[in-house]
GROMACS .gro file of C-alpha atoms in nm:
model
  397
    1UNK     CA    1   2.957   8.836  10.295
    2UNK     CA    2   3.218   9.054  10.120
    3UNK     CA    3   3.136   9.339  10.361
    4UNK     CA    4   3.209   9.110  10.658
    5UNK     CA    5   3.540   9.004  10.498
    6UNK     CA    6   3.639   9.369  10.442
    7UNK     CA    7   3.549   9.453  10.804
    8UNK     CA    8   3.764   9.166  10.935
    9UNK     CA    9   4.052   9.281  10.717
   10UNK     CA   10   4.021   9.636  10.847
   11UNK     CA   11   4.049   9.513  11.205
   12UNK     CA   12   4.357   9.296  11.137
   13UNK     CA   13   4.693   9.418  11.267
   14UNK     CA   14   4.898   9.602  11.009
   15UNK     CA   15   5.190   9.361  11.040
   16UNK     CA   16   4.960   9.070  10.954
   17UNK     CA   17   4.843   9.246  10.639
   18UNK     CA   18   5.202   9.304  10.532
   19UNK     CA   19   5.291   8.943  10.610
   20UNK     CA   20   5.003   8.817  10.398
   21UNK     CA   21   5.104   9.047  10.114
   22UNK     CA   22   5.463   8.920  10.123
   23UNK     CA   23   5.358   8.555  10.127
   24UNK     CA   24   5.089   8.582   9.859
   25UNK     CA   25   5.300   8.792   9.623
   26UNK     CA   26   5.591   8.548   9.643
   27UNK     CA   27   5.406   8.219   9.655
   28UNK     CA   28   5.220   8.308   9.335
   29UNK     CA   29   5.538   8.426   9.163
   30UNK     CA   30   5.645   8.193   8.883
   31UNK     CA   31   6.016   8.235   8.946
   32UNK     CA   32   5.970   8.130   9.311
   33UNK     CA   33   5.761   7.826   9.214
   34UNK     CA   34   5.993   7.723   8.932
   35UNK     CA   35   6.299   7.769   9.154
   36UNK     CA   36   6.147   7.553   9.428
   37UNK     CA   37   6.038   7.286   9.180
   38UNK     CA   38   6.383   7.283   9.021
   39UNK     CA   39   6.551   7.234   9.359
   40UNK     CA   40   6.308   6.953   9.445
   41UNK     CA   41   6.388   6.780   9.116
   42UNK     CA   42   6.759   6.830   9.182
   43UNK     CA   43   6.734   6.672   9.528
   44UNK     CA   44   6.521   6.384   9.402
   45UNK     CA   45   6.755   6.327   9.108
   46UNK     CA   46   7.065   6.326   9.327
   47UNK     CA   47   6.909   6.079   9.573
   48UNK     CA   48   6.789   5.862   9.284
   49UNK     CA   49   7.134   5.860   9.128
   50UNK     CA   50   7.290   5.769   9.463
   51UNK     CA   51   7.045   5.481   9.510
   52UNK     CA   52   7.116   5.359   9.156
   53UNK     CA   53   7.490   5.374   9.213
   54UNK     CA   54   7.465   5.180   9.538
   55UNK     CA   55   7.244   4.908   9.388
   56UNK     CA   56   7.430   4.884   9.056
   57UNK     CA   57   7.614   4.559   8.998
   58UNK     CA   58   7.920   4.531   8.777
   59UNK     CA   59   8.012   4.255   8.535
   60UNK     CA   60   8.367   4.180   8.418
   61UNK     CA   61   8.506   3.925   8.175
   62UNK     CA   62   8.845   3.778   8.263
   63UNK     CA   63   9.045   3.611   7.986
   64UNK     CA   64   9.282   3.329   8.085
   65UNK     CA   65   9.525   3.114   7.888
   66UNK     CA   66   9.541   2.741   7.979
   67UNK     CA   67   9.807   2.786   8.251
   68UNK     CA   68   9.592   3.052   8.424
   69UNK     CA   69   9.249   2.886   8.403
   70UNK     CA   70   9.267   2.734   8.752
   71UNK     CA   71   9.360   3.065   8.911
   72UNK     CA   72   9.098   3.255   8.709
   73UNK     CA   73   8.833   3.004   8.819
   74UNK     CA   74   8.932   3.058   9.184
   75UNK     CA   75   8.906   3.434   9.129
   76UNK     CA   76   8.556   3.399   8.986
   77UNK     CA   77   8.446   3.183   9.279
   78UNK     CA   78   8.604   3.409   9.541
   79UNK     CA   79   8.489   3.744   9.395
   80UNK     CA   80   8.163   3.766   9.598
   81UNK     CA   81   8.361   3.751   9.925
   82UNK     CA   82   8.571   4.051   9.818
   83UNK     CA   83   8.316   4.260   9.623
   84UNK     CA   84   7.955   4.146   9.629
   85UNK     CA   85   7.863   4.386   9.344
   86UNK     CA   86   8.114   4.237   9.098
   87UNK     CA   87   8.043   3.929   8.889
   88UNK     CA   88   8.337   3.776   8.698
   89UNK     CA   89   8.290   3.566   8.384
   90UNK     CA   90   8.578   3.343   8.269
   91UNK     CA   91   8.685   3.349   7.903
   92UNK     CA   92   8.931   3.074   7.812
   93UNK     CA   93   9.171   3.162   7.528
   94UNK     CA   94   9.436   2.953   7.359
   95UNK     CA   95   9.741   3.178   7.374
   96UNK     CA   96   9.875   3.530   7.416
   97UNK     CA   97   9.764   3.642   7.069
   98UNK     CA   98   9.407   3.526   7.134
   99UNK     CA   99   9.404   3.705   7.471
  100UNK     CA  100   9.526   4.032   7.316
  101UNK     CA  101   9.267   4.002   7.042
  102UNK     CA  102   8.992   3.953   7.304
  103UNK     CA  103   9.102   4.273   7.478
  104UNK     CA  104   9.122   4.472   7.154
  105UNK     CA  105   8.778   4.357   7.040
  106UNK     CA  106   8.623   4.424   7.385
  107UNK     CA  107   8.542   4.057   7.439
  108UNK     CA  108   8.732   4.067   7.770
  109UNK     CA  109   8.803   4.339   8.025
  110UNK     CA  110   9.138   4.197   8.136
  111UNK     CA  111   9.375   3.906   8.077
  112UNK     CA  112   9.531   3.708   8.362
  113UNK     CA  113   9.861   3.533   8.299
  114UNK     CA  114  10.160   3.419   8.506
  115UNK     CA  115  10.489   3.613   8.505
  116UNK     CA  116  10.816   3.574   8.691
  117UNK     CA  117  10.747   3.622   9.060
  118UNK     CA  118  10.369   3.624   9.038
  119UNK     CA  119  10.075   3.709   8.815
  120UNK     CA  120   9.993   3.994   8.579
  121UNK     CA  121   9.657   4.147   8.494
  122UNK     CA  122   9.664   4.312   8.151
  123UNK     CA  123   9.384   4.540   8.028
  124UNK     CA  124   9.336   4.712   7.694
  125UNK     CA  125   9.402   5.076   7.788
  126UNK     CA  126   9.250   5.156   8.129
  127UNK     CA  127   9.283   5.017   8.480
  128UNK     CA  128   8.994   4.796   8.593
  129UNK     CA  129   8.972   4.910   8.955
  130UNK     CA  130   8.711   4.671   9.092
  131UNK     CA  131   8.847   4.374   8.900
  132UNK     CA  132   9.205   4.454   9.004
  133UNK     CA  133   9.107   4.471   9.372
  134UNK     CA  134   8.935   4.132   9.356
  135UNK     CA  135   9.218   3.968   9.162
  136UNK     CA  136   9.482   4.096   9.404
  137UNK     CA  137   9.289   3.971   9.708
  138UNK     CA  138   9.202   3.628   9.570
  139UNK     CA  139   9.544   3.562   9.415
  140UNK     CA  140   9.714   3.655   9.741
  141UNK     CA  141   9.487   3.425   9.938
  142UNK     CA  142   9.526   3.140   9.690
  143UNK     CA  143   9.906   3.163   9.671
  144UNK     CA  144   9.929   3.194  10.047
  145UNK     CA  145   9.721   2.877  10.085
  146UNK     CA  146   9.942   2.688   9.839
  147UNK     CA  147  10.261   2.805  10.012
  148UNK     CA  148  10.121   2.713  10.351
  149UNK     CA  149  10.033   2.364  10.227
  150UNK     CA  150  10.385   2.323  10.090
  151UNK     CA  151  10.529   2.420  10.428
  152UNK     CA  152  10.305   2.175  10.610
  153UNK     CA  153  10.091   2.437  10.784
  154UNK     CA  154   9.772   2.633  10.725
  155UNK     CA  155   9.684   2.987  10.625
  156UNK     CA  156   9.509   3.037  10.957
  157UNK     CA  157   9.825   2.943  11.145
  158UNK     CA  158  10.036   3.180  10.936
  159UNK     CA  159   9.792   3.467  10.987
  160UNK     CA  160   9.735   3.407  11.357
  161UNK     CA  161   9.764   3.732  11.552
  162UNK     CA  162   9.772   3.952  11.241
  163UNK     CA  163   9.402   4.052  11.235
  164UNK     CA  164   9.327   4.425  11.271
  165UNK     CA  165   8.978   4.531  11.372
  166UNK     CA  166   8.824   4.878  11.386
  167UNK     CA  167   8.598   5.040  11.641
  168UNK     CA  168   8.439   5.384  11.689
  169UNK     CA  169   8.364   5.583  11.999
  170UNK     CA  170   8.037   5.694  11.840
  171UNK     CA  171   7.840   5.497  11.584
  172UNK     CA  172   8.021   5.352  11.285
  173UNK     CA  173   8.191   5.470  10.967
  174UNK     CA  174   7.878   5.454  10.752
  175UNK     CA  175   7.677   5.647  11.009
  176UNK     CA  176   7.953   5.907  11.033
  177UNK     CA  177   7.953   5.946  10.653
  178UNK     CA  178   7.575   5.996  10.648
  179UNK     CA  179   7.601   6.251  10.932
  180UNK     CA  180   7.869   6.445  10.743
  181UNK     CA  181   7.660   6.450  10.425
  182UNK     CA  182   7.341   6.560  10.603
  183UNK     CA  183   7.540   6.820  10.802
  184UNK     CA  184   7.664   6.969  10.475
  185UNK     CA  185   7.304   6.982  10.351
  186UNK     CA  186   7.195   7.164  10.669
  187UNK     CA  187   7.470   7.426  10.632
  188UNK     CA  188   7.403   7.474  10.261
  189UNK     CA  189   7.025   7.506  10.302
  190UNK     CA  190   7.065   7.769  10.574
  191UNK     CA  191   7.317   7.968  10.369
  192UNK     CA  192   7.109   7.938  10.051
  193UNK     CA  193   6.781   8.045  10.216
  194UNK     CA  194   6.937   8.333  10.412
  195UNK     CA  195   7.115   8.466  10.103
  196UNK     CA  196   6.829   8.432   9.852
  197UNK     CA  197   6.544   8.551  10.074
  198UNK     CA  198   6.766   8.813  10.238
  199UNK     CA  199   6.863   8.969   9.907
  200UNK     CA  200   6.501   8.971   9.793
  201UNK     CA  201   6.391   9.130  10.122
  202UNK     CA  202   6.656   9.401  10.096
  203UNK     CA  203   6.572   9.465   9.730
  204UNK     CA  204   6.201   9.508   9.808
  205UNK     CA  205   6.288   9.760  10.082
  206UNK     CA  206   6.504   9.957   9.838
  207UNK     CA  207   6.235   9.952   9.568
  208UNK     CA  208   5.975  10.093   9.807
  209UNK     CA  209   6.221  10.353   9.932
  210UNK     CA  210   6.346  10.457   9.588
  211UNK     CA  211   5.992  10.488   9.447
  212UNK     CA  212   5.886  10.676   9.764
  213UNK     CA  213   5.597  10.435   9.811
  214UNK     CA  214   5.724  10.379  10.164
  215UNK     CA  215   5.625  10.737  10.251
  216UNK     CA  216   5.264  10.653  10.167
  217UNK     CA  217   5.284  10.327  10.364
  218UNK     CA  218   5.439  10.508  10.661
  219UNK     CA  219   5.141  10.746  10.671
  220UNK     CA  220   4.905  10.448  10.702
  221UNK     CA  221   5.087  10.205  10.933
  222UNK     CA  222   5.377  10.219  11.181
  223UNK     CA  223   5.713  10.134  11.025
  224UNK     CA  224   5.778   9.868  11.287
  225UNK     CA  225   5.468   9.687  11.160
  226UNK     CA  226   5.602   9.711  10.805
  227UNK     CA  227   5.934   9.560  10.918
  228UNK     CA  228   5.763   9.286  11.119
  229UNK     CA  229   5.542   9.193  10.825
  230UNK     CA  230   5.834   9.172  10.585
  231UNK     CA  231   6.047   8.966  10.820
  232UNK     CA  232   5.766   8.729  10.917
  233UNK     CA  233   5.647   8.689  10.557
  234UNK     CA  234   5.991   8.599  10.427
  235UNK     CA  235   6.054   8.375  10.728
  236UNK     CA  236   5.730   8.186  10.659
  237UNK     CA  237   5.827   8.142  10.293
  238UNK     CA  238   6.177   8.026  10.382
  239UNK     CA  239   6.047   7.773  10.636
  240UNK     CA  240   5.786   7.640  10.391
  241UNK     CA  241   6.052   7.596  10.125
  242UNK     CA  242   6.289   7.436  10.375
  243UNK     CA  243   6.023   7.188  10.490
  244UNK     CA  244   5.956   7.088  10.130
  245UNK     CA  245   6.326   7.020  10.073
  246UNK     CA  246   6.366   6.826  10.398
  247UNK     CA  247   6.057   6.612  10.339
  248UNK     CA  248   6.168   6.529   9.984
  249UNK     CA  249   6.517   6.448  10.113
  250UNK     CA  250   6.402   6.221  10.396
  251UNK     CA  251   6.142   6.044  10.183
  252UNK     CA  252   6.396   5.997   9.905
  253UNK     CA  253   6.653   5.867  10.152
  254UNK     CA  254   6.408   5.600  10.263
  255UNK     CA  255   6.435   5.444   9.915
  256UNK     CA  256   6.815   5.416   9.930
  257UNK     CA  257   7.043   5.168  10.111
  258UNK     CA  258   7.067   5.432  10.388
  259UNK     CA  259   6.697   5.405  10.479
  260UNK     CA  260   6.783   5.261  10.820
  261UNK     CA  261   6.925   5.602  10.919
  262UNK     CA  262   6.603   5.796  10.849
  263UNK     CA  263   6.453   5.753  11.200
  264UNK     CA  264   6.781   5.866  11.357
  265UNK     CA  265   6.782   6.177  11.135
  266UNK     CA  266   6.432   6.289  11.239
  267UNK     CA  267   6.543   6.434  11.575
  268UNK     CA  268   6.840   6.634  11.438
  269UNK     CA  269   6.619   6.759  11.154
  270UNK     CA  270   6.363   6.892  11.403
  271UNK     CA  271   6.641   7.067  11.595
  272UNK     CA  272   6.772   7.216  11.270
  273UNK     CA  273   6.430   7.365  11.192
  274UNK     CA  274   6.427   7.535  11.533
  275UNK     CA  275   6.779   7.674  11.491
  276UNK     CA  276   6.697   7.778  11.133
  277UNK     CA  277   6.391   7.971  11.248
  278UNK     CA  278   6.575   8.170  11.517
  279UNK     CA  279   6.881   8.235  11.301
  280UNK     CA  280   6.683   8.333  10.993
  281UNK     CA  281   6.470   8.589  11.181
  282UNK     CA  282   6.787   8.762  11.303
  283UNK     CA  283   6.948   8.766  10.959
  284UNK     CA  284   6.626   8.871  10.784
  285UNK     CA  285   6.602   9.174  11.010
  286UNK     CA  286   6.962   9.265  10.927
  287UNK     CA  287   6.889   9.231  10.555
  288UNK     CA  288   6.597   9.473  10.596
  289UNK     CA  289   6.834   9.717  10.766
  290UNK     CA  290   7.083   9.679  10.479
  291UNK     CA  291   6.803   9.771  10.238
  292UNK     CA  292   6.691  10.070  10.444
  293UNK     CA  293   7.046  10.213  10.454
  294UNK     CA  294   7.062  10.221  10.073
  295UNK     CA  295   6.887  10.482   9.860
  296UNK     CA  296   6.919  10.293   9.532
  297UNK     CA  297   6.982   9.937   9.420
  298UNK     CA  298   7.349  10.008   9.345
  299UNK     CA  299   7.408  10.088   9.713
  300UNK     CA  300   7.302   9.743   9.834
  301UNK     CA  301   7.640   9.584   9.770
  302UNK     CA  302   7.807   9.833  10.005
  303UNK     CA  303   7.541   9.824  10.277
  304UNK     CA  304   7.516   9.444  10.276
  305UNK     CA  305   7.891   9.365  10.270
  306UNK     CA  306   7.923   9.313  10.650
  307UNK     CA  307   7.620   9.084  10.644
  308UNK     CA  308   7.753   8.888  10.346
  309UNK     CA  309   8.086   8.840  10.525
  310UNK     CA  310   7.903   8.717  10.835
  311UNK     CA  311   7.715   8.460  10.628
  312UNK     CA  312   8.039   8.339  10.469
  313UNK     CA  313   8.187   8.296  10.816
  314UNK     CA  314   7.882   8.090  10.913
  315UNK     CA  315   7.903   7.880  10.597
  316UNK     CA  316   8.272   7.794  10.611
  317UNK     CA  317   8.270   7.772  10.990
  318UNK     CA  318   7.985   7.524  10.975
  319UNK     CA  319   8.175   7.310  10.724
  320UNK     CA  320   8.531   7.328  10.855
  321UNK     CA  321   8.516   7.361  11.235
  322UNK     CA  322   8.579   7.050  11.440
  323UNK     CA  323   8.700   6.948  11.783
  324UNK     CA  324   8.699   7.209  12.059
  325UNK     CA  325   8.650   7.491  11.808
  326UNK     CA  326   8.326   7.331  11.690
  327UNK     CA  327   8.203   7.288  12.048
  328UNK     CA  328   8.269   7.655  12.130
  329UNK     CA  329   8.113   7.781  11.804
  330UNK     CA  330   7.800   7.575  11.868
  331UNK     CA  331   7.713   7.817  12.152
  332UNK     CA  332   7.809   8.140  11.971
  333UNK     CA  333   7.522   8.307  11.778
  334UNK     CA  334   7.458   8.320  11.489
  335UNK     CA  335   7.718   8.055  11.393
  336UNK     CA  336   7.547   7.816  11.634
  337UNK     CA  337   7.250   7.803  11.395
  338UNK     CA  338   7.451   7.573  11.165
  339UNK     CA  339   7.717   7.427  11.397
  340UNK     CA  340   7.496   7.287  11.674
  341UNK     CA  341   7.272   7.087  11.435
  342UNK     CA  342   7.590   6.930  11.292
  343UNK     CA  343   7.705   6.833  11.642
  344UNK     CA  344   7.364   6.681  11.714
  345UNK     CA  345   7.394   6.476  11.395
  346UNK     CA  346   7.737   6.346  11.495
  347UNK     CA  347   7.609   6.239  11.837
  348UNK     CA  348   7.765   6.268  12.180
  349UNK     CA  349   7.584   6.594  12.267
  350UNK     CA  350   7.441   6.630  12.617
  351UNK     CA  351   7.065   6.689  12.631
  352UNK     CA  352   7.103   7.041  12.772
  353UNK     CA  353   7.351   7.167  12.512
  354UNK     CA  354   7.103   7.222  12.224
  355UNK     CA  355   6.861   7.392  12.465
  356UNK     CA  356   7.127   7.635  12.586
  357UNK     CA  357   7.251   7.703  12.233
  358UNK     CA  358   6.897   7.763  12.105
  359UNK     CA  359   6.821   7.991  12.400
  360UNK     CA  360   7.133   8.199  12.332
  361UNK     CA  361   7.042   8.218  11.964
  362UNK     CA  362   6.689   8.330  12.051
  363UNK     CA  363   6.828   8.603  12.277
  364UNK     CA  364   7.061   8.712  11.997
  365UNK     CA  365   6.766   8.720  11.756
  366UNK     CA  366   6.562   8.932  11.999
  367UNK     CA  367   6.849   9.182  12.043
  368UNK     CA  368   6.904   9.191  11.667
  369UNK     CA  369   6.536   9.260  11.605
  370UNK     CA  370   6.535   9.540  11.863
  371UNK     CA  371   6.847   9.706  11.722
  372UNK     CA  372   6.742   9.640  11.362
  373UNK     CA  373   6.397   9.790  11.419
  374UNK     CA  374   6.550  10.116  11.544
  375UNK     CA  375   6.795  10.138  11.253
  376UNK     CA  376   6.526  10.047  11.002
  377UNK     CA  377   6.277  10.310  11.122
  378UNK     CA  378   6.535  10.589  11.129
  379UNK     CA  379   6.699  10.511  10.795
  380UNK     CA  380   6.401  10.416  10.583
  381UNK     CA  381   6.268  10.767  10.521
  382UNK     CA  382   6.609  10.927  10.458
  383UNK     CA  383   6.640  10.957  10.080
  384UNK     CA  384   6.932  11.198  10.043
  385UNK     CA  385   7.185  10.921   9.976
  386UNK     CA  386   7.335  10.617  10.142
  387UNK     CA  387   7.290  10.625  10.520
  388UNK     CA  388   7.562  10.504  10.756
  389UNK     CA  389   7.488  10.297  11.066
  390UNK     CA  390   7.594  10.586  11.290
  391UNK     CA  391   7.361  10.826  11.109
  392UNK     CA  392   7.072  10.583  11.129
  393UNK     CA  393   7.126  10.517  11.500
  394UNK     CA  394   7.146  10.884  11.598
  395UNK     CA  395   6.882  11.019  11.360
  396UNK     CA  396   6.566  11.173  11.505
  397UNK     CA  397   6.244  10.977  11.498
   0.00000   0.00000   0.00000
């Protein structure tokens, strides 16, 4: 049985052997597993905290002297119409001294009392935001109703024609907020994966080159197979990790007040995975080239600077671009890998636009792999010092 397994392994393509080695060595590495588990816990914790915040109700105690009891009662009754998460309890006190004592001893959150020209809400030392908002709204409505009755009319008549409504060309405000948040997650995950896996890929290339192990490997398999195995192995790991994060995020989101948006996020998420795959392959190949141009670990910062700058452009471009600039960037590789998924999330994208953008990104990835493979092969075995791009391109095979 073991002989058959060894025979099958001998007949496998070299790139597949390298891919398996990259995946197995990393997926059994404790730092990789702990890092993934930590990120999963971070995502789950953030979603859990968000759900708790959304479902959390707030209680407030409002102190009122005898002349303010009627208004305080109206505030307590009208609070649910202004803020459904706030419950107001009335605390009747005899006079100003009793009200101040209730605030000092934390028996009340605020004290309502009349002043010249209106009402005043006094708290101990900090502003009660939710309570203040409710009090302002209810007091205004109550006083307006009393004034209208005194003038022989109604509040509705006084407010006729003053209503302001809102509308959106696409979706609604809550949907737009969710799209912005998920778009940020898409951009961050791409940047994080490309940077972490790219640096590790480049470092492994340098280690093999510096220890001269690559010369032994080159005698056994073609260098293009070594490059393909490294790129595919790291791509597989990055996609696996990405899928774990996305599944945890979508499942966690289904337990929050935003669960109704989960079905609508499934399509953009699938598109993001496709754009991530094409964009990551291109960048992974460039990271391998950055490693092959260096002769020691200290050289990596210099050889990877252009690539790092490109990733920063992608990150900040994905977050800040909007309007016509965003539309144009969504078709320009490799920035399109993060910009087009954000446009899909926002809605209003024609069906052919993601297909064209993904096709252009795939072409860019293919060209990058072809150029990167030539640079990688010609720079990898040069150990006399840091190799420039011109030297690598013109070097003999």
